Coordinates of C-alpha atoms in Angstrom, one line a residue:
M1 CA 0.2 -36.3 5.4
R2 CA -3.5 -36.8 4.4
I3 CA -4.5 -33.7 2.1
L4 CA -8.7 -32.9 1.7
L5 CA -8.8 -31.0 -1.4
I6 CA -12.1 -28.9 -1.5
T7 CA -13.3 -27.4 -4.9
K8 CA -15.8 -27.0 -7.1
I9 CA -13.5 -26.3 -10.2
F10 CA -12.2 -29.8 -11.3
P11 CA -13.7 -31.9 -14.0
N12 CA -16.5 -34.8 -14.2
E13 CA -17.7 -37.1 -16.1
M14 CA -20.2 -34.3 -17.5
N15 CA -18.9 -31.7 -18.2
P16 CA -14.3 -34.1 -18.3
G17 CA -12.1 -30.3 -19.9
Q18 CA -13.6 -28.7 -16.7
A19 CA -10.8 -26.6 -15.1
P20 CA -7.5 -28.9 -16.7
Y21 CA -4.8 -26.8 -14.7
N22 CA -6.3 -28.4 -11.6
R23 CA -6.3 -31.4 -13.1
R24 CA -3.0 -32.0 -13.7
Q25 CA -1.5 -30.3 -10.5
F26 CA -3.9 -32.1 -8.1
A27 CA -2.8 -35.4 -9.9
A28 CA 1.0 -34.5 -10.1
L29 CA 0.4 -33.5 -5.8
S30 CA -1.9 -37.0 -4.9
R31 CA 2.1 -38.0 -5.8
Y32 CA 3.6 -36.3 -2.6
C33 CA 0.6 -37.5 -0.2
D34 CA -2.3 -39.1 0.6
L35 CA -5.0 -36.8 -1.3
D36 CA -8.8 -36.7 -1.3
V37 CA -10.6 -34.8 -3.5
F38 CA -14.1 -33.4 -2.9
A39 CA -14.7 -31.6 -6.3
T40 CA -18.5 -30.5 -5.4
I41 CA -20.9 -30.0 -7.5
P42 CA -23.9 -27.0 -6.4
W43 CA -27.5 -28.5 -6.0
F44 CA -30.8 -26.7 -5.5
P45 CA -34.2 -27.7 -4.6
G46 CA -35.8 -27.6 -8.7
A47 CA -31.8 -27.7 -9.6
S48 CA -32.7 -30.0 -12.5
R49 CA -35.5 -28.2 -14.6
F50 CA -32.7 -25.8 -15.2
S51 CA -30.0 -26.8 -18.4
R52 CA -26.9 -24.9 -16.6
W53 CA -28.1 -27.0 -13.5
A54 CA -28.8 -30.2 -14.1
I55 CA -25.2 -31.8 -14.2
S56 CA -26.2 -31.4 -10.2
T57 CA -28.3 -34.4 -10.8
R58 CA -26.7 -36.6 -13.7
A59 CA -22.5 -36.1 -12.4
P60 CA -21.8 -39.3 -11.1
R61 CA -21.1 -39.4 -7.1
E62 CA -18.1 -40.8 -7.7
E63 CA -15.3 -41.9 -10.1
V64 CA -11.4 -42.3 -10.8
I65 CA -9.8 -38.9 -12.5
D66 CA -5.9 -39.6 -13.4
G67 CA -5.6 -41.7 -10.7
M68 CA -7.2 -40.0 -7.9
P69 CA -10.0 -41.0 -6.8
V70 CA -12.6 -37.9 -6.6
R71 CA -15.6 -37.4 -5.0
H72 CA -18.9 -35.2 -6.2
P73 CA -21.2 -33.9 -3.2
R74 CA -23.0 -31.4 -3.4
F75 CA -23.2 -28.4 -1.8
L76 CA -26.5 -26.9 -1.5
Y77 CA -26.6 -23.0 -3.4
L78 CA -28.7 -20.0 -3.5
P79 CA -28.0 -19.0 -6.9
R80 CA -28.3 -14.7 -6.7
V81 CA -30.5 -14.9 -3.6
A82 CA -28.0 -14.4 -0.3
P83 CA -24.7 -14.9 -1.6
Y84 CA -23.5 -14.4 2.0
L85 CA -24.9 -18.0 2.9
N86 CA -23.1 -19.6 -0.3
G87 CA -20.2 -20.2 1.9
P88 CA -21.1 -21.4 5.3
L89 CA -24.2 -23.6 3.9
Y90 CA -21.2 -25.0 1.7
A91 CA -19.3 -26.5 4.5
A92 CA -22.0 -26.9 6.3
S93 CA -22.6 -28.9 3.0
M94 CA -18.7 -30.0 3.6
L95 CA -19.2 -31.2 7.3
V96 CA -21.7 -33.7 6.6
E97 CA -19.8 -35.3 3.9
L98 CA -16.6 -35.2 5.6
T99 CA -18.1 -37.2 8.5
R100 CA -18.5 -40.1 6.5
R101 CA -15.2 -40.7 5.6
H102 CA -12.0 -42.2 8.4
P103 CA -9.6 -40.8 8.8
A104 CA -9.6 -37.1 8.9
P105 CA -7.7 -35.1 7.1
D106 CA -4.3 -33.7 7.9
V107 CA -4.4 -30.1 6.3
I108 CA -7.5 -28.8 4.5
V109 CA -7.4 -27.4 0.8
G110 CA -10.0 -24.4 -0.9
S111 CA -9.2 -24.4 -4.5
F112 CA -11.3 -20.9 -6.0
A113 CA -11.3 -18.5 -2.2
Y114 CA -15.1 -18.2 -2.6
P115 CA -16.8 -20.4 -1.1
D116 CA -14.6 -23.2 -1.3
G117 CA -11.7 -21.8 0.4
F118 CA -13.6 -19.8 3.2
A119 CA -15.7 -23.4 3.7
A120 CA -11.6 -25.1 3.7
V121 CA -10.7 -23.1 6.9
C122 CA -13.9 -23.3 8.4
L123 CA -14.0 -27.3 8.5
A124 CA -10.2 -27.2 8.7
E125 CA -11.0 -24.9 12.1
L126 CA -13.5 -26.8 13.5
L127 CA -11.2 -29.7 12.4
G128 CA -8.1 -28.3 14.4
V129 CA -6.0 -28.6 11.0
P130 CA -4.3 -25.9 8.8
S131 CA -5.9 -24.3 6.3
V132 CA -4.5 -23.1 2.8
V133 CA -6.4 -22.0 -0.1
K134 CA -5.7 -21.6 -3.6
V135 CA -6.3 -18.3 -5.1
H136 CA -7.3 -17.9 -9.9
G137 CA -7.7 -14.9 -10.7
S138 CA -11.3 -13.3 -10.9
D139 CA -12.1 -14.7 -7.3
V140 CA -9.8 -12.1 -5.6
D141 CA -10.3 -9.7 -8.5
V142 CA -14.0 -9.7 -9.4
L143 CA -15.9 -11.1 -6.0
S144 CA -14.2 -9.0 -3.9
Q145 CA -16.1 -6.3 -5.5
Q146 CA -19.1 -7.6 -4.4
P147 CA -20.0 -5.9 -1.1
A148 CA -22.5 -9.8 -0.3
V149 CA -18.9 -11.3 -0.8
R150 CA -16.3 -9.4 0.2
P151 CA -16.9 -9.3 3.5
A152 CA -16.4 -14.0 4.1
L153 CA -14.0 -14.0 0.9
S154 CA -11.8 -11.5 3.6
W155 CA -12.6 -13.6 6.5
G156 CA -11.0 -16.4 4.8
L157 CA -8.5 -15.3 3.5
R158 CA -7.5 -13.8 6.5
R159 CA -8.2 -16.7 9.0
A160 CA -6.0 -19.4 6.0
T161 CA -3.0 -20.8 8.0
R162 CA -1.1 -19.9 4.6
V163 CA -2.5 -18.5 0.8
V164 CA -1.1 -20.0 -2.6
A165 CA -1.9 -18.0 -5.4
V166 CA -0.7 -18.4 -9.1
S167 CA 0.4 -15.0 -9.8
R168 CA 2.2 -11.8 -7.9
P169 CA -0.4 -9.5 -8.8
L170 CA -3.1 -11.9 -7.6
A171 CA -0.7 -12.4 -4.2
E172 CA -0.6 -8.7 -3.8
G173 CA -4.9 -8.6 -4.3
V174 CA -4.9 -11.2 -1.9
H175 CA -2.2 -8.6 1.0
A176 CA -5.2 -6.1 0.1
L177 CA -7.8 -8.2 1.8
G178 CA -5.4 -8.4 4.9
V179 CA -3.6 -11.2 4.4
P180 CA 0.4 -10.7 5.9
R181 CA 2.3 -11.2 3.2
D182 CA 4.7 -14.0 5.3
R183 CA 1.2 -15.6 5.2
I184 CA 1.3 -15.7 1.0
D185 CA 2.5 -18.1 -1.7
V186 CA 3.2 -17.6 -5.1
V187 CA 3.0 -21.0 -7.1
M188 CA 2.8 -20.4 -11.1
N189 CA 0.8 -23.3 -12.5
G190 CA 2.5 -25.7 -14.8
V191 CA 2.5 -27.3 -18.5
D192 CA 1.7 -30.5 -19.8
R193 CA 5.8 -30.6 -21.6
G194 CA 5.3 -33.6 -23.5
V195 CA 1.9 -32.6 -25.3
F196 CA 3.0 -28.2 -25.5
R197 CA 6.3 -29.0 -27.6
P198 CA 7.8 -26.8 -30.8
R199 CA 6.5 -29.1 -33.9
D200 CA 5.7 -28.2 -37.2
R201 CA 3.4 -25.7 -37.6
G202 CA 3.2 -27.5 -41.4
E203 CA 2.0 -31.1 -39.8
A204 CA 0.3 -29.7 -37.9
R205 CA -1.9 -27.1 -40.2
A206 CA -2.0 -30.5 -42.3
A207 CA -3.4 -32.3 -40.3
L208 CA -6.1 -30.2 -39.2
G209 CA -6.4 -29.7 -42.7
R210 CA -6.0 -26.0 -42.8
P211 CA -3.8 -24.9 -46.2
A212 CA -0.8 -24.3 -45.2
G213 CA -0.1 -21.0 -47.1
R214 CA -2.9 -19.3 -44.5
R215 CA -1.4 -17.7 -41.2
T216 CA -3.9 -18.4 -38.1
L217 CA -3.7 -16.1 -35.6
L218 CA -5.4 -18.6 -32.1
Y219 CA -7.6 -18.1 -29.3
V220 CA -8.1 -20.5 -26.6
G221 CA -10.2 -20.5 -23.5
H222 CA -14.1 -19.8 -22.6
L223 CA -16.2 -18.2 -25.0
L224 CA -16.7 -15.4 -22.7
R225 CA -16.6 -11.4 -22.8
D226 CA -14.6 -11.6 -20.1
K227 CA -12.4 -13.7 -21.7
G228 CA -12.2 -11.0 -24.7
A229 CA -13.6 -14.1 -27.1
L230 CA -15.3 -10.9 -28.6
D231 CA -12.6 -8.3 -28.5
A232 CA -10.3 -11.0 -30.2
I233 CA -13.1 -11.0 -33.1
A234 CA -13.3 -7.5 -33.3
A235 CA -9.7 -6.8 -33.9
F236 CA -9.6 -9.6 -36.4
A237 CA -12.7 -7.8 -38.4
R238 CA -10.6 -4.6 -39.0
I239 CA -7.0 -6.4 -39.8
A240 CA -8.8 -8.4 -42.1
P241 CA -9.9 -6.9 -44.7
A242 CA -5.6 -6.0 -45.3
H243 CA -4.8 -9.4 -44.7
P244 CA -6.6 -11.7 -47.1
D245 CA -4.1 -14.9 -46.1
L246 CA -5.0 -14.3 -42.1
D247 CA -7.8 -16.5 -40.0
L248 CA -8.4 -16.0 -36.5
V249 CA -9.1 -19.7 -35.0
L250 CA -11.2 -20.0 -31.3
V251 CA -11.5 -23.1 -29.1
G252 CA -13.8 -23.1 -26.3
G253 CA -17.2 -22.6 -26.2
G254 CA -18.8 -21.0 -23.5
A255 CA -21.9 -18.8 -22.9
D256 CA -21.2 -16.6 -25.6
E257 CA -20.6 -19.2 -28.2
P258 CA -23.5 -17.9 -29.9
A259 CA -22.8 -14.5 -29.3
C260 CA -19.1 -15.2 -31.3
R261 CA -20.7 -17.2 -34.1
A262 CA -22.8 -14.6 -34.9
A263 CA -19.9 -12.0 -34.4
A264 CA -18.3 -14.4 -37.2
A265 CA -21.1 -14.2 -39.5
P266 CA -19.9 -11.8 -41.7
L267 CA -16.5 -13.0 -41.8
G268 CA -17.7 -16.0 -43.6
G269 CA -15.2 -18.9 -43.0
R270 CA -12.3 -16.7 -42.2
V271 CA -13.2 -16.5 -38.6
V272 CA -13.6 -20.7 -37.3
V273 CA -15.6 -21.6 -33.6
T274 CA -14.8 -25.0 -33.2
G275 CA -16.4 -25.5 -29.5
H276 CA -14.8 -27.6 -26.9
L277 CA -12.0 -29.8 -28.2
P278 CA -9.8 -32.8 -26.2
H279 CA -6.6 -31.3 -25.1
A280 CA -4.5 -33.8 -27.6
D281 CA -6.8 -31.8 -30.4
V282 CA -6.3 -28.1 -28.6
A283 CA -2.5 -29.1 -28.7
R284 CA -2.2 -29.2 -32.2
W285 CA -3.7 -26.3 -32.6
V286 CA -1.5 -24.2 -30.8
A287 CA 1.4 -26.1 -32.9
A288 CA -0.5 -24.7 -36.5
C289 CA -0.4 -20.7 -35.2
D290 CA 1.3 -18.0 -35.5
A291 CA -0.1 -16.4 -32.8
L292 CA -2.1 -17.2 -29.4
V293 CA -4.5 -13.5 -28.9
L294 CA -5.9 -13.6 -25.4
P295 CA -6.7 -10.1 -25.0
S296 CA -8.8 -11.4 -21.5
H297 CA -10.2 -8.7 -19.2
H298 CA -8.9 -10.5 -16.1
E299 CA -6.8 -12.9 -14.9
G300 CA -4.5 -14.9 -12.8
T301 CA -1.7 -16.7 -14.4
P302 CA -3.8 -18.5 -17.7
N303 CA -2.4 -21.5 -19.2
V304 CA -2.7 -21.3 -22.2
V305 CA -0.3 -18.7 -22.4
I306 CA 2.1 -20.6 -20.8
E307 CA 0.6 -23.8 -23.2
A308 CA 1.5 -21.7 -26.2
L309 CA 5.0 -20.9 -25.2
A310 CA 6.2 -24.5 -24.4
S311 CA 4.9 -24.6 -27.9
G312 CA 7.3 -21.8 -29.3
R313 CA 4.3 -20.2 -30.3
R314 CA 4.4 -15.9 -29.6
V315 CA 1.8 -14.0 -27.7
V316 CA -0.5 -11.2 -27.4
A317 CA -3.1 -10.7 -24.7
T318 CA -3.2 -7.7 -22.3
R319 CA -1.8 -6.4 -19.5
V320 CA -4.1 -7.9 -16.9
G321 CA -3.4 -10.4 -13.5
G322 CA -0.2 -12.2 -13.9
I323 CA -0.2 -12.2 -17.7
P324 CA 3.2 -9.5 -17.8
D325 CA 4.6 -12.4 -15.5
V326 CA 5.3 -14.9 -18.0
L327 CA 5.0 -12.5 -21.3
K328 CA 8.3 -11.2 -19.9
S329 CA 10.9 -10.3 -22.5
P330 CA 9.3 -8.4 -25.9
E331 CA 10.4 -11.8 -27.8
L332 CA 7.4 -13.5 -26.3
G333 CA 4.6 -11.7 -26.9
E334 CA 3.2 -8.3 -27.2
L335 CA 0.9 -6.6 -24.1
V336 CA -1.8 -4.3 -25.4
T337 CA -3.7 -2.1 -23.2
L338 CA -7.7 -3.4 -22.2
G339 CA -10.3 -1.6 -24.1
D340 CA -7.2 -0.9 -27.0
L341 CA -8.5 -2.1 -30.4
P342 CA -6.6 -0.6 -32.5
A343 CA -3.5 -1.3 -31.0
L344 CA -4.6 -5.0 -30.6
S345 CA -5.1 -5.1 -33.9
A346 CA -1.5 -4.3 -34.4
A347 CA 0.2 -6.2 -32.8
M348 CA -1.8 -9.4 -34.1
V349 CA -0.4 -8.6 -37.7
R350 CA 2.6 -7.8 -36.3
A351 CA 2.5 -11.6 -34.8
A352 CA 1.0 -13.2 -37.2
S353 CA 3.6 -11.3 -40.1
T354 CA 6.8 -11.1 -38.3
P355 CA 9.6 -13.9 -38.0
Y356 CA 10.4 -16.0 -34.9
D357 CA 12.6 -19.2 -34.0
P358 CA 10.0 -21.9 -32.8
D359 CA 13.2 -23.2 -30.4
R360 CA 14.2 -20.3 -28.5
I361 CA 10.6 -18.3 -27.8
A362 CA 10.2 -21.9 -25.6
A363 CA 13.4 -22.9 -24.0
L364 CA 13.0 -18.7 -23.3
A365 CA 10.2 -18.9 -21.8
G366 CA 11.2 -22.0 -19.6
C367 CA 8.1 -22.9 -18.5
S368 CA 7.9 -25.9 -15.6
G369 CA 5.9 -29.1 -15.7
W370 CA 3.3 -29.7 -13.5
D371 CA 5.6 -31.9 -11.4
E372 CA 7.3 -28.5 -10.2
S373 CA 4.3 -27.0 -10.0
A374 CA 2.8 -29.7 -7.2
L375 CA 6.1 -29.8 -5.4
S376 CA 5.7 -25.8 -4.6
L377 CA 1.6 -26.6 -3.7
F378 CA 3.5 -29.3 -0.8
N379 CA 5.8 -26.9 -0.2
A380 CA 3.4 -24.8 0.4
I381 CA 1.2 -27.2 2.4
L382 CA 4.5 -28.6 4.5
V383 CA 4.9 -24.7 5.4
A384 CA 1.3 -24.5 7.2
R385 CA 2.1 -26.7 8.9
G386 CA 5.2 -26.1 10.3
E387 CA 7.5 -28.7 8.2
R388 CA 10.2 -27.2 6.0
P389 CA 9.8 -27.5 2.4
L390 CA 11.2 -30.4 0.4
P391 CA 14.0 -29.5 -2.0
A392 CA 14.0 -28.7 -5.8
A393 CA 13.3 -32.0 -7.2
A394 CA 12.9 -34.1 -5.2
P395 CA 12.6 -38.0 -4.8
L396 CA 9.9 -39.0 -3.8
Q397 CA 10.7 -41.2 -1.1
A398 CA 12.4 -37.8 0.7
T399 CA 8.2 -37.0 1.3
E400 CA 7.4 -40.3 3.3
A401 CA 7.5 -38.6 6.6
A402 CA 5.5 -36.9 5.4
F403 CA 2.8 -39.1 6.0
S404 CA 3.3 -40.1 9.2
G405 CA 0.9 -37.5 10.7
R406 CA -1.7 -38.9 13.5
R407 CA -4.7 -40.4 11.3
R408 CA -7.5 -39.1 13.0
T409 CA -11.4 -40.5 13.0
V410 CA -14.6 -37.0 12.6
G411 CA -17.8 -37.7 14.3
P412 CA -18.9 -40.1 17.1
G413 CA -16.3 -41.0 19.3
S414 CA -13.4 -39.0 18.1
G415 CA -13.5 -35.9 19.7
G416 CA -15.9 -33.8 18.3
G417 CA -19.3 -35.3 19.7
G418 CA -22.0 -36.9 18.7
S419 CA -23.7 -37.1 15.5
P420 CA -22.8 -35.5 12.3
R421 CA -25.9 -33.9 12.1
G422 CA -25.7 -33.0 15.5
I423 CA -21.8 -31.8 14.3
A424 CA -23.6 -30.2 11.0
A425 CA -25.6 -27.8 12.5
R426 CA -23.3 -27.0 15.4
A427 CA -20.7 -25.6 13.0
A428 CA -23.3 -24.0 10.8
Q429 CA -24.5 -21.9 14.2
K430 CA -20.5 -21.5 14.8
L431 CA -19.9 -20.9 10.7
L432 CA -22.4 -18.1 11.0
A433 CA -21.9 -16.6 14.3
S434 CA -17.8 -16.3 13.6
S435 CA -17.4 -15.5 10.3
G436 CA -18.4 -11.8 9.7
V437 CA -20.6 -12.7 7.5
H438 CA -24.2 -9.7 7.2
G439 CA -26.4 -11.6 8.0
G440 CA -25.9 -14.0 10.1
S441 CA -28.1 -15.5 12.8
G442 CA -29.6 -18.1 14.6
A443 CA -32.0 -18.6 12.5
H444 CA -29.6 -19.0 9.5
A445 CA -27.9 -21.4 10.6
S446 CA -30.5 -23.7 12.0
S447 CA -31.5 -23.7 8.2
A448 CA -27.9 -23.8 6.6
A449 CA -27.5 -27.1 8.8
S450 CA -31.5 -28.7 7.9
S451 CA -30.9 -28.3 4.0
S452 CA -27.5 -29.3 4.1
R453 CA -29.0 -33.0 5.7
A454 CA -32.0 -32.8 3.4
L455 CA -29.5 -33.1 0.7
W456 CA -28.5 -36.7 1.8

């Protein structure tokens, strides 16, 4: 079976730390199928003048990541101008790229509901193959609340052959957007159990140059307000005077990193902001901490929580998204209400001062590895094709039948008719006409097709 996977949340040479969960799950998935990855990058005229968008000109067109051949096609993106057009523009841009490739996919998977999943559904319908949309959290919880985006997002999810959600609450959010429950699969993310496992806390602290006698609370993730980074600092500031042997470390970077550093400054060296770190260093910080703190405002199933539990570390987190599904026992950590800083502060103190057995935490959490996660995703794809799922722990030889699907070619003479440019133009018209996107018109469709061609 040949699977085309389309997503903008994936690493590239200029941003190697982006979305490590997708990187690991898709690398494991590639053992079960022929996988083409379009790790897309947004582009618009003049993007190189803005530091945030300059990656569109510097990232390579192709590279190999974890053994996977990965292409980085650019897609035309209109930031804050006409969000209802970003899905059709994305689809038209990918169709131009797809017409250059041989053979055509048997299934198209979009990872992130909009515009990635929307584009995957459009392309799959044009090619007559099944589509699967994987949703992560904010794509359903946040984007669905935006009036300019919700119609197209909902249309894509409802037209997908199957939808994969990373948590049960997220699956309920997909159902609320009109997708029948029997077309939704819950596939939890996995964890690299060779990296995230119970390790000696003292040895990890020594390797990081941290004093053995000081307790450490750890935040790992993007330094964003919505991820709760500033909440973690504010809650720590409330307890710091009464607990002079306690520190807070924030691992990661992001748009609110300057705000986090400013909030940490009055606390001296007791709040450390490390910036982005390699995966192995993140694992060492997790091993060194007494507990992980993640007061996020919205989530799917945050991988850092799974990694902390697999490392035998308790977790303090907000009761949002799929986190309660992971922290299913009080032994594993505490859940607090979003915005309740006193409760968060008290839970942080308890987490840092209550002894526990790391091996028991890891065993009780029972976190699955990436191979199990990838097999569950592959089974959802098999069901989308009307095929029987593989049993758990199936050997890779058992998937040979999945490779026997007929190969097809996209482009002139393939049944699509005409040149790639003609296909893209007609596709853009069809996408805007059929998707229910507000404001779609023939003029917009023509503009979308011509703009996507300008990328090449």
